[in-house]
Amino acid sequence: MKQFLRQIFRHGSGFVGLVLVIVAVVSGTFCGTLSPYSPTYQYRGQEKLPPGSVISGDEAKLASYEDNGQRSSGSFMWGTDSSGRDVYSRVLYGARISLLVGVISTVINVLIGLLIGTVSGYFGGWTDTLLMRLTDTFFAFPGVLLAIIILATLNNDEVKSVLGSISGSIDPGIWGLFIALGLTGWTGIARVIRGTVISLREKEFIEAARAVGCSNARIIILHIIPNCMAPLIVLATMQVAYNILSEAGLSFLGLGIQPPNASWGGMLATAKNYFAEMPWWGIFPGLALALTVLGFNLLGDGLRDILDPRLKVRT
Amino acid sequence: MSESANSGQAAAGQGRRQGEGSAFWTYLLKRLGAALPVLVGVTFICYAILSAAPGDPVRILMGQHYDEEVANELRSNMGLDKPFIVQYGMFLGRVSRGDLGRSYVKNLPVAEYLAPKFSNTIQLTLVAMFIAIVFGVSAGIISAAWNRSFWDYTLMLLAVAGISLPVFWLGMLLQLLFATHLGWMPVSDMSYSGNPEALWNEVGGNYMLWLWHMSIKFYVLPGVTLATVPMAIIARLTRSSMLEVMKLDYIRQARAKGLGYSRVVVTHALRNALIPIITVVGNNFAVLLTGAVLTETVFQWPGMGRAMVEAINQLDYPVVLGGVMIMAVVFVIVNLIVDLTYGLVDPRVRYG
């Protein structure tokens, strides 16, 4: 760990990526305490304020009255949107959604990719052919189209009411995003893992394990998978970036997180119509999104250089 | 004697060529054979998900004039009362005859509805691909030729940024700067909406200028937006692929015999670095063609991606299925073409 930190520190861009990721994770985790206002509260009379607007006096009274008397004066650091919501607070809460979707759907991607990749590479033969054909099929779905179709299916009242009861304060649309992105982004991981497993399969230590009577499952779990960790970590980091971008895209199309709940893609979708008039509304969430994705991509590049230099540029 | 030797040689040569040719066709057949299950799988997954989707197509078809009896009749006519697998079989049967069905909402055959949208998306994709290849490959060559230089770091930083930028946000920024503020480009749409003849008089009969205002300028912003991600990917891959080749002995040999650096880079290194580049170009062409949804939404481009999203929102399943089918076919064909070009670029590649 110490050695890894030293290496990533020496790897300039990787370190920048790590810092960006940490900033995003901190904002997403502590958005409740970091955000000065509620992300969904609409301050009447404070609509379309430019960044740095300070409200005081009568205006502040109005705001504090509507905010249950918690505030006597305040500023909107990044301005407000067309409904009088604080852009800064919304961007912070958007980080929570983006990271949740990015990480959880990537975990699903990794589980599916690892299962299919190891089984396919380890057993070979018709199992391999069948599973690779399945992977090709999922790969042939263009871009986010399959995710869009899955989201459309999940978007009915029955499913929503069930999901709504278990998701608490978070938009129930997040479950659809987990599933849709989790079921679609695993093909690249499966292929790389399969390749790694095929090269591992014939190694002496696997043969030794087989000779002492290890079962296939034991060999895969204890000997194969640990040796796949380097490419897996690199691919997963980059997949988080891809999933965060996809989430923003889907919410931008109105298929993911629904307004008034805060998500970067959703904010950009509404901000688009006011972009010339109030650019701050579109700039800040877009910047947050771009920097977070950049962070994961840089970190992924850095991890590749450190852990697995042979792994080529994917995507 | 000499004659027979000649003919023998010719026959041998022909035989080799024929052998090669048949290997090529066997390879093609094998690849097509592998593509077919993929296409069936794609439609099956799509059909299965959509049949679990909410909403009753008959209700959408009939709109306000919903009548239970007519609805039931319609259902049995459309085969909606049959089990899922039978419905899917009927769908495959129709598709194999080239019939993609009829849109529930547009009251048009799906093929007729999607054809112009598909053509619009193809045009945009070709423009974007052209931009991406020209700038991406150039940036990659510069980065590799002057490895670890200032330009290398700058270009590669730009490339990482290009991969990380949300395309729709980039589109919005370009729109704000070049369309709204500077007014150089149109905000959206595909072609000039006014009278072409009036425009012709306005530009004083300059054909290029007229063409620019009629159509070309509408492609610039969406084209650049859509090109950004593949451009960045191509640049990164060209660089790493070139660097790998530049380490090889024959490059040093070419330099040693006195060839100029630029000549070695372009003719010796680039040619041999092309295969991974072609692969990624092919992959991205398909992704672009089909993933232009966001760019099309930002620029109101009347293309396939937007039509699909609209169809999903309106529960217009025949259009969704037809669209997925078309895209999957394009994907398979483009990948096949990519695999076949390997042999053209690199004579060492044998089809097997």
XYZ file of C-alpha atoms in Angstrom:
667
model
C 0.000 0.000 0.000
C 2.784 2.370 0.987
C 4.677 1.409 -2.128
C 1.587 1.900 -4.241
C 1.059 5.390 -2.798
C 4.671 6.281 -3.563
C 4.274 5.013 -7.123
C 1.036 6.851 -7.768
C 2.542 9.998 -6.253
C 5.442 9.764 -8.685
C 3.036 9.133 -11.578
C 1.999 12.757 -12.086
C -1.277 12.395 -13.981
C -2.322 9.361 -11.962
C -1.917 11.392 -8.797
C -4.037 14.219 -10.250
C -6.654 11.595 -11.050
C -6.545 10.248 -7.495
C -7.014 13.761 -6.096
C -9.983 14.431 -8.397
C -11.560 11.116 -7.418
C -11.056 11.853 -3.712
C -12.661 15.285 -4.111
C -15.648 13.698 -5.847
C -15.962 10.943 -3.234
C -15.799 13.447 -0.362
C -18.444 15.675 -2.013
C -20.693 12.723 -2.672
C -20.322 11.218 0.786
C -20.632 14.376 2.861
C -22.961 16.340 0.587
C -25.455 16.484 3.450
C -23.133 18.523 5.671
C -21.188 20.305 2.922
C -24.167 21.752 1.093
C -25.429 25.069 2.474
C -29.015 24.580 1.271
C -31.424 21.806 0.488
C -30.782 20.590 -3.082
C -34.475 20.577 -3.958
C -35.796 23.597 -2.047
C -37.067 26.370 -4.316
C -36.337 29.833 -2.889
C -39.137 31.975 -4.163
C -37.936 35.329 -5.410
C -34.344 34.101 -5.650
C -34.609 32.604 -9.121
C -31.870 32.950 -11.724
C -29.343 34.565 -9.366
C -25.800 34.697 -10.810
C -22.935 33.079 -8.864
C -21.818 34.875 -5.723
C -25.189 36.493 -5.092
C -25.576 37.500 -1.455
C -29.006 37.822 -0.012
C -29.662 39.806 3.128
C -32.302 42.036 4.718
C -35.832 41.441 3.521
C -34.778 38.918 0.920
C -32.919 36.916 3.537
C -35.947 37.014 5.799
C -38.035 35.633 2.989
C -35.523 32.892 2.387
C -35.159 32.089 6.072
C -38.912 32.036 6.553
C -39.290 29.550 3.762
C -36.327 27.550 4.994
C -37.907 26.940 8.419
C -36.097 29.916 9.923
C -32.676 28.363 9.690
C -31.055 31.194 7.801
C -30.904 34.938 8.343
C -28.522 35.756 5.519
C -26.641 33.776 2.976
C -25.065 33.605 -0.394
C -25.562 31.452 -3.419
C -21.976 30.688 -4.312
C -22.705 29.141 -7.708
C -26.002 30.971 -8.253
C -29.495 29.570 -8.433
C -31.421 27.858 -11.199
C -34.641 28.943 -12.858
C -36.712 27.649 -9.929
C -34.571 29.273 -7.232
C -32.671 26.152 -6.173
C -29.041 26.426 -5.068
C -26.785 25.179 -7.875
C -23.845 24.426 -5.527
C -25.925 22.170 -3.278
C -27.403 20.422 -6.287
C -23.969 19.765 -7.779
C -22.823 18.258 -4.453
C -25.858 15.981 -4.289
C -25.334 15.138 -7.955
C -21.910 13.753 -7.006
C -23.620 11.266 -4.694
C -25.862 9.986 -7.496
C -23.047 9.821 -10.038
C -20.703 7.922 -7.719
C -23.387 5.550 -6.486
C -24.426 4.669 -10.012
C -20.842 4.605 -11.283
C -19.554 2.317 -8.559
C -22.508 -0.026 -8.048
C -23.120 -0.647 -11.742
C -19.388 -1.268 -12.145
C -19.506 -3.828 -9.325
C -22.277 -5.616 -11.226
C -20.222 -5.338 -14.451
C -17.207 -6.841 -12.710
C -19.183 -9.723 -11.195
C -20.745 -10.676 -14.533
C -17.551 -10.103 -16.496
C -15.473 -12.090 -14.041
C -17.916 -15.001 -13.991
C -18.235 -15.216 -17.771
C -14.562 -14.491 -18.449
C -13.181 -17.075 -16.018
C -15.636 -19.838 -16.877
C -15.189 -19.230 -20.590
C -11.401 -19.085 -20.480
C -10.926 -21.888 -17.968
C -13.184 -24.515 -19.474
C -12.796 -23.637 -23.150
C -14.553 -25.787 -25.745
C -18.244 -25.308 -26.384
C -18.738 -23.468 -23.066
C -16.289 -20.880 -24.342
C -17.960 -20.656 -27.753
C -21.392 -20.255 -26.217
C -20.371 -17.641 -23.673
C -18.331 -15.648 -26.185
C -21.263 -15.648 -28.575
C -23.374 -14.285 -25.729
C -20.741 -11.616 -25.086
C -20.686 -10.707 -28.783
C -24.455 -10.366 -28.681
C -24.364 -7.927 -25.781
C -21.452 -6.115 -27.398
C -23.445 -5.694 -30.614
C -25.979 -3.556 -28.779
C -24.950 -0.087 -29.744
C -23.838 2.236 -26.945
C -26.434 2.965 -24.327
C -29.311 1.581 -26.399
C -29.768 -1.591 -24.370
C -29.636 0.469 -21.179
C -32.330 2.721 -22.625
C -34.561 -0.258 -23.426
C -34.104 -1.740 -19.941
C -34.866 1.628 -18.341
C -38.008 2.011 -20.429
C -39.186 -1.409 -19.228
C -38.540 -0.608 -15.584
C -40.280 2.714 -15.931
C -43.758 1.653 -14.876
C -45.804 2.544 -11.833
C -45.795 -0.910 -10.283
C -42.001 -1.233 -10.322
C -41.636 2.362 -9.210
C -43.836 1.988 -6.135
C -41.872 -1.063 -4.974
C -38.532 0.630 -5.578
C -39.734 3.908 -4.096
C -40.451 2.214 -0.774
C -36.884 0.901 -0.437
C -34.867 3.793 -1.787
C -35.695 6.353 0.909
C -34.647 9.878 0.055
C -32.848 8.888 -3.144
C -34.658 8.948 -6.477
C -36.090 5.463 -7.207
C -34.810 5.881 -10.782
C -31.366 5.007 -9.430
C -32.297 1.302 -9.263
C -33.087 1.276 -12.945
C -29.696 2.849 -13.644
C -27.893 0.227 -11.524
C -29.596 -2.572 -13.410
C -29.447 -1.057 -16.888
C -25.773 -0.094 -16.721
C -24.822 -3.144 -14.661
C -26.248 -5.518 -17.263
C -24.655 -3.791 -20.243
C -21.078 -2.753 -19.469
C -19.458 -6.106 -18.709
C -18.435 -7.273 -22.187
C -15.007 -5.624 -22.242
C -14.159 -7.012 -18.802
C -15.294 -10.522 -19.767
C -13.073 -10.517 -22.860
C -9.932 -9.300 -21.145
C -10.415 -11.692 -18.209
C -10.951 -14.571 -20.622
C -7.680 -13.751 -22.356
C -5.833 -13.555 -19.049
C -7.324 -16.840 -17.850
C -6.364 -18.629 -21.058
C -2.742 -17.592 -20.585
C -2.866 -18.604 -16.899
C -4.573 -21.939 -17.478
C -1.478 -23.719 -18.732
C 0.891 -22.361 -16.068
C 2.672 -24.817 -13.769
C 1.113 -23.621 -10.545
C -2.374 -24.312 -11.882
C -1.277 -27.749 -12.986
C 0.197 -28.298 -9.519
C -3.054 -27.288 -7.890
C -4.913 -29.692 -10.146
C -2.420 -32.442 -9.344
C -2.972 -32.169 -5.603
C -6.700 -32.560 -6.230
C -8.129 -29.055 -6.077
C -11.612 -28.766 -7.519
C -12.170 -26.474 -10.496
C -14.082 -23.998 -8.370
C -11.250 -23.857 -5.861
C -8.657 -23.351 -8.577
C -10.681 -20.550 -10.149
C -11.388 -18.751 -6.899
C -8.038 -19.206 -5.128
C -5.565 -19.310 -8.007
C -7.040 -17.828 -11.175
C -8.992 -14.818 -9.931
C -6.221 -13.391 -7.702
C -3.958 -13.417 -10.738
C -6.535 -11.463 -12.752
C -6.638 -8.629 -10.252
C -4.261 -6.253 -12.074
C -6.224 -5.953 -15.343
C -9.474 -6.134 -13.391
C -8.664 -3.128 -11.205
C -7.582 -1.071 -14.208
C -10.645 -1.972 -16.289
C -13.015 -1.402 -13.371
C -11.615 2.074 -12.698
C -12.142 3.070 -16.311
C -15.564 1.431 -16.323
C -16.597 3.670 -13.417
C -15.766 6.674 -15.600
C -17.763 5.221 -18.477
C -20.751 4.396 -16.270
C -20.773 7.885 -14.748
C -20.833 9.353 -18.258
C -23.614 6.979 -19.296
C -25.654 7.839 -16.212
C -25.354 11.541 -17.026
C -26.326 10.852 -20.627
C -29.376 8.812 -19.635
C -30.499 11.411 -17.104
C -29.908 14.064 -19.777
C -32.350 12.179 -22.007
C -34.847 12.127 -19.135
C -34.542 8.376 -18.583
C -32.570 8.274 -15.347
C -32.889 10.468 -12.282
C -35.971 12.638 -12.554
C -36.097 16.317 -11.568
C -36.440 17.873 -9.029
C -33.930 15.346 -7.655
C -30.387 16.444 -8.317
C -28.210 14.711 -10.895
C -25.643 16.265 -13.195
C -27.206 14.959 -16.383
C -30.684 16.035 -15.308
C -29.464 19.513 -14.372
C -27.799 19.910 -17.756
C -30.969 18.842 -19.546
C -32.957 21.730 -18.056
C -30.032 24.160 -18.043
C -29.657 23.621 -21.784
C -32.769 25.687 -22.472
C -31.421 28.618 -20.436
C -27.781 28.235 -21.373
C -27.314 31.601 -23.087
C -29.247 33.440 -20.390
C -27.762 31.770 -17.281
C -24.597 29.890 -18.279
C -23.543 29.129 -14.662
C -26.400 26.669 -14.366
C -24.941 24.567 -17.170
C -21.230 25.209 -16.535
C -20.906 23.961 -12.944
C -22.576 20.541 -13.201
C -20.858 19.953 -16.552
C -17.481 20.840 -15.070
C -18.100 18.598 -12.060
C -19.045 15.742 -14.369
C -16.081 16.237 -16.703
C -13.573 16.507 -13.835
C -14.911 13.438 -12.039
C -14.784 11.349 -15.204
C -11.335 12.752 -15.992
C -10.248 11.780 -12.482
C -11.290 8.152 -12.923
C -9.727 7.987 -16.395
C -6.403 9.457 -15.218
C -6.393 7.168 -12.198
C -7.125 4.211 -14.470
C -4.231 5.181 -16.770
C -1.940 5.547 -13.783
C -2.995 2.211 -12.312
C -2.382 0.556 -15.657
C 1.131 1.942 -15.860
C 1.833 0.767 -12.309
C 0.028 -2.568 -12.129
C -0.117 -3.896 -15.638
C 1.958 -2.046 -18.216
C 1.191 -4.612 -20.898
C -2.507 -3.841 -20.915
C -3.103 -1.701 -23.957
C -5.335 1.314 -24.226
C -8.805 -0.066 -24.282
C -12.098 1.719 -24.978
C 9.175 -28.858 -72.928
C 9.545 -25.256 -72.021
C 5.933 -24.735 -72.915
C 4.720 -27.380 -70.534
C 6.948 -26.027 -67.791
C 5.454 -22.615 -68.325
C 1.928 -23.877 -68.244
C 2.788 -25.918 -65.199
C 4.088 -22.823 -63.499
C 1.034 -20.864 -64.510
C -1.226 -23.590 -63.232
C 0.656 -23.664 -59.962
C 0.378 -19.906 -59.661
C -3.284 -20.020 -60.432
C -3.764 -22.830 -58.001
C -2.164 -20.825 -55.237
C -4.290 -17.832 -56.035
C -7.383 -19.976 -56.149
C -6.457 -21.582 -52.862
C -6.064 -18.191 -51.309
C -9.344 -17.038 -52.782
C -11.251 -19.983 -51.422
C -9.656 -19.435 -47.987
C -10.983 -15.908 -48.147
C -14.496 -17.055 -49.031
C -14.447 -19.765 -46.388
C -13.406 -17.142 -43.885
C -16.184 -14.816 -45.030
C -18.765 -17.589 -44.762
C -17.499 -18.559 -41.335
C -17.737 -14.968 -40.140
C -21.240 -14.576 -41.555
C -22.178 -17.828 -39.843
C -20.957 -16.411 -36.550
C -22.795 -13.148 -37.160
C -26.187 -14.751 -37.609
C -26.583 -16.021 -34.030
C -25.499 -12.594 -32.809
C -28.261 -10.933 -34.808
C -30.840 -13.459 -33.608
C -29.586 -12.989 -30.037
C -29.820 -9.215 -30.247
C -33.412 -9.310 -31.461
C -34.286 -11.972 -28.902
C -32.953 -9.968 -25.959
C -34.634 -6.845 -27.244
C -37.924 -8.641 -27.898
C -37.898 -10.297 -24.499
C -37.250 -7.050 -22.638
C -39.863 -5.148 -24.608
C -42.502 -7.806 -24.131
C -42.033 -7.367 -20.385
C -42.371 -3.593 -20.779
C -45.408 -1.766 -19.492
C -48.130 -0.518 -21.791
C -50.510 -2.213 -24.153
C -49.751 -1.604 -27.832
C -53.404 -2.054 -28.772
C -54.355 0.743 -26.409
C -51.742 2.984 -28.024
C -52.955 2.044 -31.505
C -56.604 2.735 -30.750
C -56.047 5.871 -28.714
C -59.286 7.379 -27.461
C -61.550 5.063 -29.408
C -60.770 2.099 -27.204
C -63.305 -0.679 -27.473
C -62.801 -4.023 -25.759
C -64.231 -6.180 -28.550
C -62.339 -4.492 -31.365
C -59.257 -4.522 -29.199
C -59.443 -8.273 -28.681
C -59.872 -8.840 -32.385
C -56.907 -6.597 -33.101
C -54.849 -8.473 -30.538
C -55.492 -11.817 -32.161
C -54.836 -10.290 -35.609
C -51.493 -9.004 -34.434
C -50.725 -12.278 -32.686
C -50.457 -10.556 -29.315
C -52.585 -13.256 -27.635
C -50.090 -15.973 -28.558
C -47.275 -17.111 -26.275
C -44.119 -15.040 -26.277
C -41.969 -17.525 -28.157
C -44.537 -17.880 -30.957
C -44.727 -14.115 -31.285
C -40.966 -13.960 -31.490
C -40.944 -16.655 -34.159
C -43.515 -14.726 -36.173
C -41.371 -11.613 -35.810
C -38.259 -13.418 -37.066
C -40.247 -14.810 -39.993
C -41.374 -11.344 -41.011
C -37.911 -9.853 -40.606
C -36.325 -12.583 -42.722
C -38.709 -11.572 -45.504
C -37.502 -7.996 -45.144
C -40.627 -6.751 -43.386
C -39.865 -4.740 -40.266
C -43.520 -4.193 -39.437
C -45.557 -1.067 -39.007
C -45.113 1.737 -36.498
C -47.902 1.951 -33.915
C -47.687 5.702 -33.648
C -46.514 7.051 -37.020
C -48.875 4.937 -39.126
C -46.011 4.136 -41.492
C -43.997 1.013 -42.265
C -40.990 0.980 -39.945
C -38.502 0.763 -42.808
C -40.053 3.770 -44.510
C -40.073 5.771 -41.289
C -36.497 4.948 -40.303
C -34.852 5.177 -43.748
C -34.468 8.993 -43.888
C -33.437 9.126 -40.211
C -30.863 6.453 -40.836
C -29.478 8.406 -43.775
C -29.228 11.579 -41.650
C -27.347 9.709 -38.949
C -25.023 8.108 -41.508
C -24.168 11.524 -42.927
C -23.385 12.938 -39.502
C -21.379 9.864 -38.589
C -19.292 9.999 -41.764
C -18.483 13.662 -41.152
C -17.556 12.916 -37.539
C -15.493 9.891 -38.502
C -13.605 11.925 -41.091
C -12.774 14.623 -38.526
C -11.833 11.995 -35.942
C -9.520 10.059 -38.258
C -7.737 13.093 -39.740
C -7.086 14.836 -36.429
C -6.795 11.730 -34.281
C -4.205 9.992 -36.455
C -2.226 13.223 -36.943
C -2.160 13.892 -33.210
C -1.083 10.308 -32.547
C 1.733 10.508 -35.121
C 2.991 13.814 -33.711
C 2.911 12.426 -30.183
C 4.784 9.289 -31.170
C 7.326 11.018 -33.423
C 8.212 13.562 -30.745
C 7.739 11.184 -27.839
C 8.020 12.780 -24.384
C 8.083 16.241 -25.879
C 5.903 19.180 -24.895
C 3.549 18.445 -27.792
C 3.284 14.793 -26.811
C 2.172 15.684 -23.289
C -0.180 18.436 -24.441
C -1.872 16.303 -27.077
C -2.228 13.302 -24.787
C -3.657 15.474 -22.019
C -6.164 16.796 -24.558
C -6.935 13.220 -25.563
C -7.707 12.162 -21.985
C -9.842 15.263 -21.639
C -11.604 14.336 -24.883
C -12.464 10.896 -23.554
C -13.728 12.375 -20.291
C -15.841 15.197 -21.700
C -19.560 14.497 -21.701
C -20.450 14.862 -25.389
C -23.730 16.617 -24.741
C -22.031 19.176 -22.513
C -19.355 19.799 -25.116
C -22.131 20.238 -27.668
C -23.859 22.767 -25.428
C -20.621 24.721 -24.919
C -19.857 24.779 -28.656
C -23.414 25.875 -29.325
C -23.154 28.692 -26.777
C -19.807 29.932 -28.092
C -20.031 29.498 -31.856
C -23.749 29.747 -32.445
C -25.269 31.958 -29.773
C -22.375 34.339 -29.023
C -20.326 34.467 -32.202
C -23.126 33.577 -34.575
C -20.780 31.731 -36.942
C -22.726 28.494 -36.940
C -26.401 27.595 -36.762
C -27.680 26.492 -33.353
C -29.479 23.431 -34.664
C -31.234 21.797 -37.643
C -29.778 20.117 -40.686
C -30.147 22.524 -43.597
C -31.131 26.049 -44.594
C -34.824 26.573 -43.959
C -35.328 29.663 -46.144
C -35.607 30.013 -49.887
C -32.507 28.565 -51.620
C -32.832 30.905 -54.596
C -32.943 33.984 -52.418
C -29.831 32.714 -50.663
C -28.191 32.154 -54.041
C -28.741 35.813 -54.935
C -27.613 36.896 -51.491
C -24.218 35.191 -51.779
C -23.830 36.584 -55.303
C -23.837 33.271 -57.106
C -20.790 31.890 -55.303
C -21.461 28.156 -55.349
C -19.142 27.186 -52.482
C -20.483 29.938 -50.254
C -24.021 28.970 -51.151
C -23.338 25.338 -50.337
C -21.744 26.378 -47.044
C -24.817 28.341 -46.008
C -27.234 25.785 -47.427
C -25.874 22.732 -45.720
C -22.188 22.388 -44.798
C -22.177 24.738 -41.838
C -24.942 22.727 -40.199
C -22.612 19.729 -40.002
C -19.703 21.492 -38.318
C -20.751 21.685 -34.666
C -22.555 18.316 -34.425
C -19.735 16.719 -36.418
C -17.024 18.075 -34.116
C -19.047 17.171 -31.028
C -19.605 13.619 -32.163
C -15.982 13.301 -33.320
C -14.396 14.249 -29.991
C -14.468 10.879 -28.241
C -13.341 8.717 -31.202
C -10.736 11.360 -32.068
C -9.253 11.089 -28.585
C -9.359 7.293 -28.632
C -7.764 7.135 -32.087
C -5.034 9.583 -31.041
C -4.137 7.533 -27.957
C -4.145 4.280 -29.850
C -2.159 5.631 -32.811
C 0.481 6.878 -30.407
C 0.846 3.628 -28.479
C 0.736 1.538 -31.639
C 3.365 3.720 -33.344
C 5.632 3.689 -30.304
C 5.530 -0.077 -30.282
C 6.523 -0.259 -33.945
C 9.205 2.416 -33.655
C 11.131 0.231 -31.210
C 11.625 -2.462 -33.865
C 14.875 -3.132 -35.654
C 13.747 -2.330 -39.170
C 12.984 1.244 -38.154
C 16.521 1.656 -36.871
C 17.699 0.029 -40.098
C 15.722 2.510 -42.193
C 17.165 5.398 -40.208
C 20.638 3.900 -40.467
C 20.551 3.750 -44.226
C 19.950 7.467 -44.198
C 16.207 7.931 -44.664
C 14.698 11.099 -43.231
C 12.874 10.870 -39.932
C 9.536 12.001 -41.326
C 9.730 9.461 -44.127
C 10.487 6.655 -41.713
C 7.662 7.707 -39.420
C 5.045 7.995 -42.130
C 5.902 5.219 -44.566
C 7.637 2.644 -42.397
C 6.121 3.044 -38.961
C 2.596 4.211 -39.727
C 1.881 1.468 -42.254
C 2.782 -1.170 -39.740
C 0.928 0.516 -36.920
C -2.293 0.680 -38.930
C -3.953 -2.580 -37.897
C -4.950 -1.609 -34.340
C -5.937 1.812 -35.663
C -8.271 0.281 -38.234
C -9.788 -1.931 -35.546
C -10.571 0.988 -33.312
C -11.876 3.081 -36.218
C -14.242 0.256 -37.157
C -15.438 -0.245 -33.603
C -16.006 3.451 -33.173
C -17.806 3.826 -36.457
C -20.488 1.477 -35.219
C -20.587 3.081 -31.798
C -20.870 6.512 -33.397
C -23.520 5.533 -35.854
C -25.666 4.169 -33.122
C -24.621 6.229 -30.148
C -25.287 9.603 -31.679
C -28.409 9.876 -29.511
C -26.998 12.598 -27.266
C -25.454 14.685 -30.030
C -28.655 14.431 -32.034
C -30.663 15.540 -29.002
C -28.464 18.582 -28.363
C -28.476 19.730 -31.996
C -32.033 18.606 -32.811
C -30.619 16.446 -35.583
C -33.431 14.388 -37.141
C -31.542 11.102 -36.889
C -31.907 7.516 -35.857
C -30.857 7.901 -32.224
C -33.487 10.497 -31.478
C -36.125 8.501 -33.338
C -35.312 5.480 -31.165
C -35.545 7.367 -27.883
C -38.817 8.904 -29.009
C -40.143 5.474 -29.999
C -39.193 4.024 -26.607
C -40.985 6.839 -24.817
C -44.082 6.329 -26.971
C -43.948 2.530 -26.532
C -43.689 2.219 -30.306
C -42.083 -1.230 -30.189
C -41.924 -2.081 -33.904
C -39.799 1.021 -34.462
C -37.553 0.126 -31.509
C -37.098 -3.445 -32.698
C -36.531 -2.392 -36.293
C -34.022 0.218 -35.224
C -32.091 -2.189 -33.007
C -32.091 -4.684 -35.853
C -30.712 -2.153 -38.357
C -28.042 -0.993 -35.928
C -26.958 -4.511 -35.069
C -26.704 -5.372 -38.772
C -24.572 -2.278 -39.392
C -22.412 -3.185 -36.417
C -21.820 -6.704 -37.695
C -21.113 -5.533 -41.254
C -18.682 -2.823 -40.176
C -16.797 -5.275 -37.989
C -16.644 -7.738 -40.858
C -15.279 -5.069 -43.220
C -12.683 -4.150 -40.605
C -11.530 -7.754 -40.353
C -11.356 -8.053 -44.125
C -9.275 -4.870 -44.534
C -6.513 -6.347 -42.385
C -5.433 -8.411 -45.373
C -5.305 -5.332 -47.604
C -3.219 -3.321 -45.171
C -0.914 -6.099 -44.104
C -0.147 -8.839 -46.645
C 1.148 -11.044 -43.828
C -2.411 -11.507 -42.569
C -3.938 -14.776 -43.756
C -7.582 -15.568 -43.477
C -8.091 -18.763 -41.584
